[in-house]
């Protein structure tokens, strides 16, 4: 994510963040994300049915009643009610129909998951939408909605290790979530459609799920809209057809994805397609009402930026790439939506493309275990901006470091340590971005330029499509450096105030 005021990016506090952080913490999630990977939606659904049937037939004639309700939260230090315990989602198949005129969304979410505990009930996150029906393994489930918590109680308890399939039908007018400065996230209506911004809480406004970064899954997102309107999402376009006055678009995201970087953009777009030198298909959608980059000066550099990023960070981690440029005038920040970052027209420039593309490695492929690890996303993406200018005849990374270090001790850059934001409202604060990048630069100074390049590429490969915490990263860096680096961690990563 990056803001529009400073290229280093600053997103102000979310009002909803304070509300969620004030709620009592729940137990740690039982599941970490990941496993479905490149399975297609049909494969995932068939696998779920096979696994569920197998689990049901292990003890013929018996009904399992040994489960307990899963936790209504993943235990995140800043958003304790986000995510849920007791299961791990492997695939989402979302089928959506949207009316841009009235703003009504109708959806069916088919969620394939594996129980990581014996479950009598489990929760999903869904805010502001009415659930019309729900089933678990084809049988009607009891439903309870309480704020953002959607609880499903299957007829038979779920055994630990069993694969199961939930189908939730829902409808309504999706809510946006407003934070302190009036900026919004969630499902955002635009002049000719809508766009979904999910970080950190907004995805629960348009589909039910396990909305915490620790649980990633593959996705199929199928969207039906009025004829003449387009729907863009993550991954590859698998199918597109028109029936009467309706058009349907089916997108497939094969590699694991955290829900906060899932997106749908609905409107009128000029679609640009190409391939990178490494063969990655690039699909970019430019809002036809935006009147931006008409000469293609920014978008035309995308292949060059991709090639540069692969040289710096390692092989591109996904099977598709591109950008979405939308008018979205009331959203003054860009978001690293997976494979296709969403950048408002007013801030569509090369620096933001570099930042959001870097997030495909740092944040999307290597995903933080909790929101406390946000600096690993934003520090690396901000440092990518510094590397870009250094490699293209501009200011060096050292110049950027020195300019920021010269700021007064009372500058907001030094408000808190990047690895310990004091509250949920601070996870996108300036220290997370700029001081986070300064931590990365101190590491580079320690290991040298060639050692740094190797360190970064190996990090992205080691945790490709997985998760990492700050502790994982500091241990890895020290192992590569061959010594402890407490002087960096104590002063720059965890220290209060301006380091000397």
GROMACS .gro file of C-alpha atoms in nm, residues 43-414:
model
  372
   43UNK     CA    1  -1.014  -2.957  -0.880
   44UNK     CA    2  -1.040  -2.792  -0.540
   45UNK     CA    3  -1.413  -2.851  -0.520
   46UNK     CA    4  -1.379  -3.214  -0.630
   47UNK     CA    5  -1.100  -3.266  -0.377
   48UNK     CA    6  -1.310  -3.119  -0.101
   49UNK     CA    7  -1.601  -3.347  -0.181
   50UNK     CA    8  -1.374  -3.653  -0.192
   51UNK     CA    9  -1.207  -3.560   0.136
   52UNK     CA   10  -1.538  -3.490   0.307
   53UNK     CA   11  -1.692  -3.817   0.186
   54UNK     CA   12  -1.387  -4.009   0.305
   55UNK     CA   13  -1.408  -3.849   0.647
   56UNK     CA   14  -1.776  -3.936   0.673
   57UNK     CA   15  -1.728  -4.306   0.585
   58UNK     CA   16  -1.445  -4.388   0.825
   59UNK     CA   17  -1.692  -4.484   1.098
   60UNK     CA   18  -2.014  -4.609   0.933
   61UNK     CA   19  -2.330  -4.564   1.134
   62UNK     CA   20  -2.180  -4.319   1.380
   63UNK     CA   21  -2.232  -3.945   1.414
   64UNK     CA   22  -1.937  -3.750   1.547
   65UNK     CA   23  -2.026  -3.517   1.833
   66UNK     CA   24  -1.685  -3.444   1.988
   67UNK     CA   25  -1.615  -3.098   1.853
   68UNK     CA   26  -1.599  -2.752   2.002
   69UNK     CA   27  -1.669  -2.410   1.844
   70UNK     CA   28  -1.373  -2.265   1.659
   71UNK     CA   29  -1.227  -1.937   1.779
   72UNK     CA   30  -1.398  -1.620   1.656
   73UNK     CA   31  -1.065  -1.459   1.574
   74UNK     CA   32  -0.707  -1.541   1.476
   75UNK     CA   33  -0.561  -1.369   1.780
   76UNK     CA   34  -0.392  -1.091   1.584
   77UNK     CA   35  -0.227  -0.837   1.817
   78UNK     CA   36  -0.404  -0.546   1.646
   79UNK     CA   37  -0.719  -0.703   1.501
   80UNK     CA   38  -0.811  -0.987   1.739
   81UNK     CA   39  -1.153  -1.045   1.578
   82UNK     CA   40  -1.018  -1.078   1.223
   83UNK     CA   41  -0.977  -1.432   1.098
   84UNK     CA   42  -1.096  -1.741   1.278
   85UNK     CA   43  -0.963  -2.056   1.439
   86UNK     CA   44  -1.012  -2.426   1.377
   87UNK     CA   45  -0.976  -2.453   1.001
   88UNK     CA   46  -0.754  -2.366   0.706
   89UNK     CA   47  -0.913  -2.250   0.379
   90UNK     CA   48  -0.760  -2.397   0.065
   91UNK     CA   49  -0.988  -2.248  -0.201
   92UNK     CA   50  -1.255  -1.982  -0.247
   93UNK     CA   51  -1.497  -1.998  -0.540
   94UNK     CA   52  -1.685  -1.667  -0.539
   95UNK     CA   53  -1.976  -1.616  -0.776
   96UNK     CA   54  -2.095  -1.254  -0.773
   97UNK     CA   55  -2.360  -1.050  -0.951
   98UNK     CA   56  -2.347  -0.672  -0.918
   99UNK     CA   57  -2.583  -0.392  -1.017
  100UNK     CA   58  -2.379  -0.071  -1.051
  101UNK     CA   59  -2.694   0.140  -1.061
  102UNK     CA   60  -2.851   0.022  -0.738
  103UNK     CA   61  -2.533  -0.096  -0.570
  104UNK     CA   62  -2.673  -0.441  -0.483
  105UNK     CA   63  -2.437  -0.737  -0.468
  106UNK     CA   64  -2.552  -1.098  -0.472
  107UNK     CA   65  -2.297  -1.363  -0.397
  108UNK     CA   66  -2.232  -1.730  -0.345
  109UNK     CA   67  -1.910  -1.824  -0.165
  110UNK     CA   68  -1.803  -2.186  -0.194
  111UNK     CA   69  -1.527  -2.234   0.062
  112UNK     CA   70  -1.312  -2.546   0.062
  113UNK     CA   71  -1.124  -2.595   0.387
  114UNK     CA   72  -0.959  -2.843   0.621
  115UNK     CA   73  -1.047  -2.868   0.989
  116UNK     CA   74  -0.743  -2.817   1.212
  117UNK     CA   75  -0.944  -2.911   1.524
  118UNK     CA   76  -1.259  -3.108   1.606
  119UNK     CA   77  -1.531  -2.851   1.529
  120UNK     CA   78  -1.894  -2.825   1.637
  121UNK     CA   79  -1.915  -2.480   1.473
  122UNK     CA   80  -1.686  -2.233   1.300
  123UNK     CA   81  -1.684  -1.866   1.213
  124UNK     CA   82  -1.637  -1.660   0.901
  125UNK     CA   83  -1.591  -1.282   0.878
  126UNK     CA   84  -1.871  -1.100   0.694
  127UNK     CA   85  -1.981  -0.743   0.758
  128UNK     CA   86  -2.304  -0.578   0.650
  129UNK     CA   87  -2.439  -0.846   0.415
  130UNK     CA   88  -2.743  -1.069   0.475
  131UNK     CA   89  -2.688  -1.444   0.465
  132UNK     CA   90  -2.966  -1.613   0.271
  133UNK     CA   91  -2.858  -1.974   0.324
  134UNK     CA   92  -2.558  -2.185   0.416
  135UNK     CA   93  -2.460  -2.550   0.384
  136UNK     CA   94  -2.167  -2.759   0.504
  137UNK     CA   95  -2.091  -3.064   0.291
  138UNK     CA   96  -2.425  -3.024   0.114
  139UNK     CA   97  -2.638  -3.020   0.431
  140UNK     CA   98  -2.810  -2.712   0.569
  141UNK     CA   99  -2.614  -2.547   0.847
  142UNK     CA  100  -2.743  -2.327   1.127
  143UNK     CA  101  -2.649  -1.963   1.079
  144UNK     CA  102  -2.593  -1.683   1.327
  145UNK     CA  103  -2.477  -1.332   1.241
  146UNK     CA  104  -2.340  -1.099   1.508
  147UNK     CA  105  -2.163  -0.793   1.368
  148UNK     CA  106  -1.876  -0.915   1.155
  149UNK     CA  107  -1.899  -1.271   1.292
  150UNK     CA  108  -2.088  -1.528   1.085
  151UNK     CA  109  -2.116  -1.859   1.271
  152UNK     CA  110  -2.202  -2.181   1.087
  153UNK     CA  111  -2.304  -2.489   1.282
  154UNK     CA  112  -2.297  -2.802   1.063
  155UNK     CA  113  -2.536  -3.089   1.135
  156UNK     CA  114  -2.244  -3.321   1.203
  157UNK     CA  115  -1.935  -3.205   1.383
  158UNK     CA  116  -1.617  -3.186   1.176
  159UNK     CA  117  -1.326  -3.410   1.267
  160UNK     CA  118  -0.975  -3.268   1.283
  161UNK     CA  119  -0.805  -3.330   0.949
  162UNK     CA  120  -1.129  -3.360   0.752
  163UNK     CA  121  -1.176  -3.163   0.433
  164UNK     CA  122  -1.513  -2.990   0.411
  165UNK     CA  123  -1.702  -2.756   0.182
  166UNK     CA  124  -1.921  -2.466   0.291
  167UNK     CA  125  -2.152  -2.276   0.058
  168UNK     CA  126  -2.286  -1.939   0.172
  169UNK     CA  127  -2.542  -1.742  -0.028
  170UNK     CA  128  -2.564  -1.376   0.065
  171UNK     CA  129  -2.686  -1.041  -0.069
  172UNK     CA  130  -2.711  -0.675   0.013
  173UNK     CA  131  -2.546  -0.340  -0.042
  174UNK     CA  132  -2.182  -0.379   0.063
  175UNK     CA  133  -2.056  -0.133   0.321
  176UNK     CA  134  -1.741   0.070   0.293
  177UNK     CA  135  -1.533   0.114   0.608
  178UNK     CA  136  -1.424   0.468   0.689
  179UNK     CA  137  -1.112   0.556   0.884
  180UNK     CA  138  -0.997   0.871   1.058
  181UNK     CA  139  -0.934   1.110   0.771
  182UNK     CA  140  -1.242   1.010   0.575
  183UNK     CA  141  -1.056   0.768   0.350
  184UNK     CA  142  -1.232   0.440   0.292
  185UNK     CA  143  -1.173   0.073   0.229
  186UNK     CA  144  -1.397  -0.222   0.150
  187UNK     CA  145  -1.640  -0.225  -0.142
  188UNK     CA  146  -1.623   0.126  -0.286
  189UNK     CA  147  -1.877   0.249  -0.539
  190UNK     CA  148  -1.739   0.454  -0.825
  191UNK     CA  149  -1.905   0.665  -1.092
  192UNK     CA  150  -1.947   0.367  -1.323
  193UNK     CA  151  -1.906   0.064  -1.099
  194UNK     CA  152  -1.711  -0.035  -0.790
  195UNK     CA  153  -1.365  -0.133  -0.672
  196UNK     CA  154  -1.270  -0.348  -0.372
  197UNK     CA  155  -0.989  -0.235  -0.140
  198UNK     CA  156  -0.928  -0.494   0.133
  199UNK     CA  157  -0.634  -0.390   0.352
  200UNK     CA  158  -0.654  -0.460   0.637
  201UNK     CA  159  -1.024  -0.526   0.709
  202UNK     CA  160  -1.220  -0.441   0.394
  203UNK     CA  161  -1.255  -0.780   0.224
  204UNK     CA  162  -1.513  -0.893   0.480
  205UNK     CA  163  -1.747  -0.630   0.330
  206UNK     CA  164  -1.792  -0.828   0.005
  207UNK     CA  165  -1.738  -1.198   0.078
  208UNK     CA  166  -1.736  -1.429   0.381
  209UNK     CA  167  -1.399  -1.575   0.467
  210UNK     CA  168  -1.114  -1.628   0.705
  211UNK     CA  169  -0.994  -1.271   0.669
  212UNK     CA  170  -0.649  -1.278   0.822
  213UNK     CA  171  -0.318  -1.285   0.634
  214UNK     CA  172  -0.217  -1.610   0.806
  215UNK     CA  173  -0.470  -1.808   0.598
  216UNK     CA  174  -0.405  -1.791   0.223
  217UNK     CA  175  -0.591  -1.982  -0.047
  218UNK     CA  176  -0.639  -2.008  -0.422
  219UNK     CA  177  -0.940  -1.830  -0.575
  220UNK     CA  178  -1.193  -1.844  -0.856
  221UNK     CA  179  -1.384  -1.516  -0.883
  222UNK     CA  180  -1.673  -1.505  -1.129
  223UNK     CA  181  -1.855  -1.173  -1.169
  224UNK     CA  182  -2.171  -1.099  -1.366
  225UNK     CA  183  -2.245  -0.736  -1.454
  226UNK     CA  184  -2.463  -0.550  -1.707
  227UNK     CA  185  -2.355  -0.588  -2.069
  228UNK     CA  186  -2.103  -0.319  -2.159
  229UNK     CA  187  -1.954  -0.315  -1.810
  230UNK     CA  188  -1.632  -0.504  -1.733
  231UNK     CA  189  -1.515  -0.690  -1.424
  232UNK     CA  190  -1.143  -0.725  -1.350
  233UNK     CA  191  -0.998  -0.940  -1.073
  234UNK     CA  192  -0.684  -1.129  -0.969
  235UNK     CA  193  -0.494  -1.382  -1.177
  236UNK     CA  194  -0.584  -1.507  -1.523
  237UNK     CA  195  -0.909  -1.454  -1.714
  238UNK     CA  196  -1.039  -1.808  -1.763
  239UNK     CA  197  -1.367  -1.728  -1.942
  240UNK     CA  198  -1.581  -1.440  -2.059
  241UNK     CA  199  -1.928  -1.457  -2.211
  242UNK     CA  200  -2.241  -1.252  -2.268
  243UNK     CA  201  -2.598  -1.374  -2.223
  244UNK     CA  202  -2.876  -1.132  -2.304
  245UNK     CA  203  -2.808  -0.808  -2.123
  246UNK     CA  204  -2.551  -0.958  -1.881
  247UNK     CA  205  -2.177  -1.021  -1.912
  248UNK     CA  206  -1.980  -1.268  -1.700
  249UNK     CA  207  -1.606  -1.273  -1.628
  250UNK     CA  208  -1.429  -1.567  -1.460
  251UNK     CA  209  -1.085  -1.500  -1.306
  252UNK     CA  210  -0.860  -1.765  -1.155
  253UNK     CA  211  -0.585  -1.699  -0.900
  254UNK     CA  212  -0.389  -2.023  -0.875
  255UNK     CA  213  -0.123  -1.928  -0.623
  256UNK     CA  214  -0.216  -1.876  -0.256
  257UNK     CA  215  -0.355  -1.530  -0.182
  258UNK     CA  216  -0.443  -1.352   0.141
  259UNK     CA  217  -0.796  -1.215   0.133
  260UNK     CA  218  -0.692  -0.852   0.189
  261UNK     CA  219  -0.524  -0.846  -0.154
  262UNK     CA  220  -0.820  -1.002  -0.337
  263UNK     CA  221  -1.003  -0.749  -0.551
  264UNK     CA  222  -1.280  -0.687  -0.800
  265UNK     CA  223  -1.288  -0.374  -1.016
  266UNK     CA  224  -1.609  -0.306  -1.208
  267UNK     CA  225  -1.649  -0.031  -1.465
  268UNK     CA  226  -1.540   0.076  -1.813
  269UNK     CA  227  -1.177  -0.010  -1.887
  270UNK     CA  228  -0.931   0.001  -2.174
  271UNK     CA  229  -0.760  -0.339  -2.149
  272UNK     CA  230  -0.392  -0.358  -2.241
  273UNK     CA  231  -0.229  -0.701  -2.283
  274UNK     CA  232   0.130  -0.808  -2.334
  275UNK     CA  233   0.390  -1.052  -2.201
  276UNK     CA  234   0.709  -0.999  -2.010
  277UNK     CA  235   1.040  -1.134  -2.137
  278UNK     CA  236   1.003  -1.422  -1.894
  279UNK     CA  237   0.663  -1.506  -2.049
  280UNK     CA  238   0.429  -1.375  -1.778
  281UNK     CA  239   0.098  -1.255  -1.930
  282UNK     CA  240   0.030  -0.891  -1.841
  283UNK     CA  241  -0.329  -0.764  -1.832
  284UNK     CA  242  -0.376  -0.402  -1.731
  285UNK     CA  243  -0.708  -0.220  -1.702
  286UNK     CA  244  -0.719   0.159  -1.748
  287UNK     CA  245  -1.038   0.339  -1.645
  288UNK     CA  246  -1.169   0.504  -1.963
  289UNK     CA  247  -1.311   0.795  -1.761
  290UNK     CA  248  -0.981   0.875  -1.591
  291UNK     CA  249  -0.798   1.053  -1.872
  292UNK     CA  250  -0.461   0.943  -1.735
  293UNK     CA  251  -0.142   0.817  -1.901
  294UNK     CA  252  -0.294   0.871  -2.243
  295UNK     CA  253   0.050   0.852  -2.405
  296UNK     CA  254   0.130   0.530  -2.223
  297UNK     CA  255   0.443   0.676  -2.065
  298UNK     CA  256   0.386   0.506  -1.728
  299UNK     CA  257   0.223   0.180  -1.837
  300UNK     CA  258   0.477   0.148  -2.115
  301UNK     CA  259   0.751   0.105  -1.854
  302UNK     CA  260   0.580  -0.191  -1.688
  303UNK     CA  261   0.785  -0.460  -1.873
  304UNK     CA  262   1.104  -0.273  -1.782
  305UNK     CA  263   1.000  -0.248  -1.415
  306UNK     CA  264   0.911  -0.618  -1.409
  307UNK     CA  265   1.246  -0.721  -1.553
  308UNK     CA  266   1.431  -0.495  -1.308
  309UNK     CA  267   1.233  -0.630  -1.011
  310UNK     CA  268   1.304  -0.992  -1.108
  311UNK     CA  269   1.673  -0.908  -1.124
  312UNK     CA  270   1.660  -0.754  -0.777
  313UNK     CA  271   1.413  -0.980  -0.593
  314UNK     CA  272   1.414  -1.312  -0.775
  315UNK     CA  273   1.167  -1.486  -1.009
  316UNK     CA  274   0.825  -1.326  -1.026
  317UNK     CA  275   0.607  -1.534  -0.791
  318UNK     CA  276   0.279  -1.540  -0.983
  319UNK     CA  277   0.138  -1.656  -1.316
  320UNK     CA  278  -0.011  -1.318  -1.414
  321UNK     CA  279   0.073  -0.950  -1.378
  322UNK     CA  280  -0.062  -0.604  -1.458
  323UNK     CA  281  -0.224  -0.303  -1.294
  324UNK     CA  282  -0.573  -0.162  -1.244
  325UNK     CA  283  -0.601   0.215  -1.278
  326UNK     CA  284  -0.935   0.341  -1.153
  327UNK     CA  285  -1.078   0.686  -1.101
  328UNK     CA  286  -1.163   0.610  -0.734
  329UNK     CA  287  -1.112   0.980  -0.655
  330UNK     CA  288  -1.188   0.947  -0.284
  331UNK     CA  289  -0.920   0.681  -0.231
  332UNK     CA  290  -0.582   0.857  -0.202
  333UNK     CA  291  -0.374   0.541  -0.177
  334UNK     CA  292  -0.274   0.248  -0.395
  335UNK     CA  293  -0.304  -0.115  -0.293
  336UNK     CA  294  -0.094  -0.421  -0.380
  337UNK     CA  295  -0.389  -0.634  -0.493
  338UNK     CA  296  -0.232  -0.964  -0.597
  339UNK     CA  297  -0.100  -0.989  -0.955
  340UNK     CA  298  -0.276  -0.662  -1.043
  341UNK     CA  299  -0.211  -0.365  -0.809
  342UNK     CA  300  -0.490  -0.110  -0.794
  343UNK     CA  301  -0.371   0.250  -0.832
  344UNK     CA  302  -0.608   0.549  -0.836
  345UNK     CA  303  -0.570   0.759  -1.149
  346UNK     CA  304  -0.454   1.064  -0.955
  347UNK     CA  305  -0.140   0.887  -0.829
  348UNK     CA  306  -0.060   0.663  -1.124
  349UNK     CA  307   0.311   0.722  -1.173
  350UNK     CA  308   0.624   0.512  -1.201
  351UNK     CA  309   0.722   0.531  -0.833
  352UNK     CA  310   0.389   0.387  -0.724
  353UNK     CA  311   0.410   0.111  -0.986
  354UNK     CA  312   0.754   0.017  -0.852
  355UNK     CA  313   0.627   0.017  -0.492
  356UNK     CA  314   0.317  -0.191  -0.558
  357UNK     CA  315   0.496  -0.432  -0.789
  358UNK     CA  316   0.760  -0.491  -0.518
  359UNK     CA  317   0.474  -0.594  -0.290
  360UNK     CA  318   0.408  -0.894  -0.512
  361UNK     CA  319   0.724  -1.040  -0.356
  362UNK     CA  320   0.705  -0.861  -0.019
  363UNK     CA  321   0.358  -0.896   0.127
  364UNK     CA  322   0.178  -1.105  -0.133
  365UNK     CA  323   0.411  -1.400  -0.187
  366UNK     CA  324   0.598  -1.363   0.142
  367UNK     CA  325   0.301  -1.268   0.360
  368UNK     CA  326   0.323  -1.140   0.719
  369UNK     CA  327   0.209  -1.379   0.991
  370UNK     CA  328   0.032  -1.096   1.173
  371UNK     CA  329  -0.031  -0.728   1.110
  372UNK     CA  330   0.255  -0.650   1.351
  373UNK     CA  331   0.489  -0.768   1.074
  374UNK     CA  332   0.360  -0.501   0.833
  375UNK     CA  333   0.702  -0.331   0.816
  376UNK     CA  334   0.834  -0.633   0.623
  377UNK     CA  335   0.587  -0.543   0.348
  378UNK     CA  336   0.622  -0.168   0.348
  379UNK     CA  337   0.989  -0.138   0.442
  380UNK     CA  338   1.092  -0.355   0.148
  381UNK     CA  339   0.849  -0.186  -0.095
  382UNK     CA  340   0.974   0.158   0.008
  383UNK     CA  341   1.333   0.042  -0.026
  384UNK     CA  342   1.245  -0.083  -0.374
  385UNK     CA  343   1.168   0.280  -0.464
  386UNK     CA  344   1.515   0.377  -0.340
  387UNK     CA  345   1.678   0.098  -0.537
  388UNK     CA  346   1.488   0.198  -0.852
  389UNK     CA  347   1.614   0.556  -0.845
  390UNK     CA  348   1.965   0.433  -0.761
  391UNK     CA  349   1.966   0.196  -1.058
  392UNK     CA  350   1.820   0.455  -1.297
  393UNK     CA  351   2.046   0.755  -1.255
  394UNK     CA  352   1.868   0.921  -0.963
  395UNK     CA  353   1.928   0.947  -0.591
  396UNK     CA  354   2.108   0.652  -0.437
  397UNK     CA  355   1.961   0.450  -0.152
  398UNK     CA  356   2.224   0.613   0.069
  399UNK     CA  357   2.097   0.955  -0.041
  400UNK     CA  358   1.741   0.856   0.056
  401UNK     CA  359   1.865   0.720   0.389
  402UNK     CA  360   2.066   1.035   0.468
  403UNK     CA  361   1.781   1.268   0.373
  404UNK     CA  362   1.543   1.085   0.605
  405UNK     CA  363   1.795   1.049   0.886
  406UNK     CA  364   1.848   1.425   0.876
  407UNK     CA  365   1.489   1.487   0.985
  408UNK     CA  366   1.441   1.636   1.329
  409UNK     CA  367   1.397   1.412   1.631
  410UNK     CA  368   1.034   1.523   1.667
  411UNK     CA  369   0.946   1.427   1.308
  412UNK     CA  370   0.670   1.168   1.285
  413UNK     CA  371   0.918   0.935   1.118
  414UNK     CA  372   1.052   0.857   1.467
   0.00000   0.00000   0.00000
